[in-house]
XYZ file of C-alpha atoms in Angstrom:
294
model
C 16.065 51.957 -28.131
C 13.008 50.927 -30.167
C 14.903 51.650 -33.400
C 17.776 49.426 -32.220
C 15.365 46.621 -31.275
C 13.631 46.818 -34.659
C 17.006 46.734 -36.388
C 18.205 43.673 -34.426
C 14.913 41.811 -35.040
C 15.004 42.590 -38.768
C 18.625 41.534 -39.212
C 18.235 38.398 -37.101
C 15.123 37.130 -38.847
C 15.861 38.141 -42.418
C 19.465 37.062 -42.129
C 18.241 33.528 -41.469
C 15.433 33.257 -44.038
C 17.794 32.633 -46.958
C 18.577 29.096 -45.904
C 14.847 28.504 -45.348
C 14.151 29.673 -48.913
C 16.799 27.242 -50.135
C 15.065 24.437 -48.207
C 11.835 25.210 -50.089
C 13.398 24.012 -53.332
C 12.073 20.635 -54.447
C 8.890 19.232 -55.933
C 6.760 22.297 -55.152
C 6.828 25.123 -57.701
C 8.361 28.357 -56.424
C 5.204 30.409 -56.970
C 3.111 27.792 -55.129
C 5.486 27.740 -52.133
C 5.239 31.541 -51.939
C 1.426 31.360 -52.116
C 1.374 28.851 -49.241
C 3.713 31.093 -47.256
C 1.562 34.194 -47.579
C -1.738 32.351 -47.183
C -0.450 31.122 -43.831
C 0.849 34.572 -42.872
C -2.369 36.325 -43.917
C -4.583 33.799 -42.111
C -2.791 34.753 -38.895
C -2.401 38.511 -39.431
C -5.928 39.460 -40.543
C -7.777 37.821 -37.604
C -5.293 39.328 -35.128
C -5.877 42.822 -36.502
C -9.656 42.416 -36.590
C -9.920 40.944 -33.092
C -7.623 43.621 -31.634
C -9.462 46.342 -33.620
C -6.188 47.516 -35.142
C -7.179 47.076 -38.795
C -7.314 50.635 -40.121
C -9.786 51.782 -42.759
C -8.225 52.439 -46.178
C -9.353 54.632 -49.054
C -9.650 53.372 -52.627
C -6.294 54.978 -53.452
C -4.719 53.318 -50.419
C -5.954 49.934 -51.639
C -4.474 50.557 -55.084
C -1.123 51.375 -53.518
C -1.377 48.286 -51.305
C -1.941 46.258 -54.462
C 1.240 47.653 -55.989
C 3.077 47.133 -52.719
C 1.819 43.553 -52.659
C 3.335 42.934 -56.082
C 6.636 44.505 -54.990
C 7.028 43.174 -51.428
C 4.884 40.036 -51.257
C 4.738 38.788 -54.819
C 7.040 39.069 -57.787
C 10.112 39.973 -55.731
C 9.915 36.682 -53.851
C 9.222 34.852 -57.081
C 12.524 36.268 -58.381
C 14.402 35.339 -55.190
C 13.042 31.779 -55.021
C 13.932 31.187 -58.677
C 17.394 32.715 -58.222
C 18.346 30.128 -55.582
C 17.924 27.405 -58.208
C 20.803 29.005 -60.142
C 23.073 30.421 -57.422
C 23.725 29.774 -53.735
C 21.593 31.400 -51.048
C 24.703 33.183 -49.772
C 25.364 34.814 -53.133
C 21.668 35.721 -53.411
C 21.872 37.532 -50.080
C 25.004 39.362 -51.268
C 23.180 40.661 -54.346
C 20.174 41.616 -52.198
C 22.422 43.742 -49.981
C 22.568 46.406 -52.714
C 19.055 47.395 -51.612
C 20.850 50.226 -49.809
C 22.002 51.640 -53.129
C 18.635 51.110 -54.804
C 16.810 52.813 -51.932
C 19.113 55.802 -52.154
C 18.387 56.065 -55.874
C 14.645 55.561 -55.387
C 14.561 58.145 -52.587
C 16.101 60.603 -55.024
C 13.646 59.677 -57.795
C 10.470 59.443 -55.679
C 11.008 62.046 -52.962
C 13.930 64.167 -54.142
C 15.994 63.151 -51.086
C 19.748 63.185 -51.581
C 21.863 60.596 -49.715
C 24.207 61.939 -47.056
C 27.948 61.370 -47.172
C 27.563 59.316 -44.007
C 25.057 56.925 -45.595
C 27.138 56.547 -48.754
C 30.311 55.943 -46.786
C 28.711 53.346 -44.532
C 27.085 51.540 -47.444
C 30.320 51.414 -49.451
C 32.324 50.074 -46.486
C 29.667 47.460 -45.757
C 29.354 46.342 -49.362
C 33.128 45.995 -49.645
C 33.021 43.809 -46.541
C 30.243 41.658 -47.968
C 32.210 41.188 -51.197
C 35.197 39.948 -49.189
C 33.002 37.647 -47.079
C 31.697 35.881 -50.156
C 34.701 36.353 -52.424
C 35.056 32.591 -53.135
C 31.433 32.430 -54.325
C 31.976 35.461 -56.544
C 34.631 33.585 -58.533
C 32.110 31.869 -60.801
C 32.697 31.802 -64.510
C 30.225 33.913 -66.462
C 27.902 30.970 -67.153
C 24.305 31.449 -68.196
C 22.882 29.994 -64.966
C 24.946 32.323 -62.807
C 24.000 35.359 -64.878
C 20.320 34.366 -64.733
C 20.479 34.000 -60.943
C 22.119 37.395 -60.463
C 19.657 39.147 -62.794
C 16.713 37.576 -60.943
C 18.150 38.792 -57.621
C 18.633 42.298 -59.012
C 15.023 42.363 -60.252
C 13.753 41.136 -56.875
C 15.836 43.725 -55.024
C 14.531 46.569 -57.202
C 10.951 45.443 -56.533
C 11.715 45.271 -52.803
C 13.117 48.805 -52.869
C 10.063 50.104 -54.747
C 7.819 48.536 -52.100
C 9.816 50.433 -49.467
C 8.937 53.711 -51.159
C 5.229 52.873 -51.047
C 5.519 51.993 -47.352
C 7.123 55.383 -46.683
C 4.128 57.022 -48.407
C 1.673 54.944 -46.337
C 3.334 55.806 -43.039
C 3.462 59.513 -43.851
C -0.335 59.293 -44.151
C -0.559 57.657 -40.729
C -1.193 54.123 -41.991
C 0.544 51.532 -39.827
C 2.589 48.658 -41.355
C 0.445 45.808 -39.926
C -2.653 47.093 -41.775
C -0.903 47.838 -45.066
C 1.028 44.555 -44.815
C -2.186 42.584 -44.342
C -3.820 44.022 -47.465
C -0.582 43.893 -49.457
C -0.125 40.206 -48.573
C -3.681 39.535 -49.741
C -3.207 41.317 -53.073
C 0.256 39.853 -53.625
C -1.059 36.351 -52.988
C -3.975 36.836 -55.402
C -1.628 38.020 -58.143
C 0.743 35.103 -57.574
C -2.216 32.711 -57.679
C -3.211 34.163 -61.048
C 0.384 33.681 -62.245
C 0.369 30.073 -61.019
C -2.921 29.366 -62.816
C -1.586 30.860 -66.056
C 1.507 28.645 -65.762
C -0.695 25.631 -64.939
C 1.267 25.054 -61.712
C 0.331 22.109 -59.526
C -0.981 23.036 -56.068
C 0.423 19.977 -54.339
C 1.797 19.913 -50.783
C 4.990 18.307 -49.539
C 4.898 16.209 -46.358
C 8.642 16.586 -45.860
C 9.155 17.975 -42.298
C 12.030 20.163 -43.522
C 9.762 21.787 -46.108
C 6.908 22.261 -43.635
C 9.042 23.762 -40.860
C 10.803 26.094 -43.282
C 7.383 27.153 -44.595
C 6.160 27.969 -41.081
C 9.355 29.889 -40.320
C 9.087 31.906 -43.529
C 5.393 32.673 -42.914
C 5.394 33.710 -39.248
C 8.809 35.106 -38.226
C 10.014 35.741 -41.787
C 6.884 37.533 -42.985
C 4.691 38.718 -40.110
C 7.394 39.718 -37.645
C 10.209 40.506 -40.079
C 8.243 42.720 -42.460
C 6.442 44.568 -39.670
C 9.728 45.295 -37.879
C 11.447 46.343 -41.100
C 8.685 48.653 -42.316
C 8.419 50.234 -38.868
C 12.170 50.819 -39.149
C 11.589 52.396 -42.579
C 9.034 54.749 -41.025
C 11.371 55.749 -38.173
C 14.705 56.104 -40.008
C 13.850 56.347 -43.722
C 14.176 53.685 -46.399
C 17.865 54.300 -47.096
C 19.031 53.872 -43.481
C 16.651 50.974 -42.816
C 17.921 49.191 -45.915
C 21.413 49.098 -44.477
C 20.147 46.143 -42.443
C 20.189 44.246 -45.752
C 23.979 44.594 -45.786
C 24.066 42.628 -42.518
C 21.928 39.734 -43.788
C 24.812 37.896 -45.487
C 26.834 38.067 -42.252
C 24.008 36.230 -40.448
C 23.731 33.773 -43.317
C 27.468 33.201 -43.063
C 27.187 32.485 -39.343
C 24.499 29.894 -40.029
C 26.686 28.396 -42.742
C 29.588 28.184 -40.261
C 27.469 26.154 -37.828
C 25.559 23.914 -40.215
C 27.636 23.853 -43.401
C 31.186 23.992 -41.992
C 32.059 27.330 -43.573
C 35.798 27.950 -43.147
C 37.116 31.329 -42.000
C 40.309 32.911 -43.298
C 42.025 36.298 -43.295
C 39.953 37.624 -46.205
C 36.497 36.836 -44.865
C 37.415 37.865 -41.299
C 38.496 41.248 -42.682
C 35.245 41.411 -44.646
C 33.173 40.746 -41.534
C 35.001 43.527 -39.663
C 34.276 45.918 -42.547
C 30.570 45.047 -42.394
C 30.479 45.900 -38.691
C 32.449 49.105 -39.314
C 30.099 50.230 -42.064
C 27.163 49.489 -39.803
C 28.586 51.761 -37.108
C 29.387 54.531 -39.605
C 25.863 54.789 -40.963
C 24.214 54.976 -37.529
C 26.770 56.980 -35.570
C 26.044 60.681 -35.175
C 23.477 61.012 -37.954
C 24.123 64.092 -40.054
C 21.989 66.099 -42.435
C 24.707 67.139 -44.858
C 23.809 66.055 -48.377
C 25.937 65.652 -51.482
C 25.369 68.560 -53.838
């Protein structure tokens, strides 16, 4: 039951953050918006952990890994995603991000020697086919430079995200809980992004636009504190490859939001795609097996 709750929370929150990221586009530089987001998240998370006495002690090696995790999960990956939405739609960005399932399977093999099961591969393939059908109109772009740049940025961000998952698996095997490692990783990721912003001579101005401010709060508290904690707890309980299947569901949530607020029109193709996403989701979680591809 806890695994199901974590899965629903992760999909619900992260499926809705894409439109919030899109709303961050404007006069504020992408790296500065991300810094504001994680400064706000960290200023809430650290005091909560200290006051509740849940901030675990870390070794020097743990801090080094948190620094790397910060770059992967709370730094350069978001920089790639924010920049990508200036070239392609948020829906297409979420489609590209859904291949985190594939990247996690590959990284599990490279980092831990874990082979993906037939069940996981089958579920991921069905789900990805469904996602492709859901966003088929958006995938009809000509091979223009902007589109290629956006897709490459999304791929880079997704690989960094997957690498951060592997570090979280290592942390949790040592008994380190996600709230503690997230807190330190957010701190290190924010410091590195601040250094990047200073090198680029970015302006640390603040928008007074209510849309920007509310999207910033949503990205910082639900999108970061709740979403990342739920997701990384899911990683610890089910493994990175199974947890990452939630990323295949994100575009379906984004599509639902688009239907309500952007008048997305349904047809036979995208309805079939949505059904395939649900089917793939059921395949990967139903009757978990341990048979691996040899």
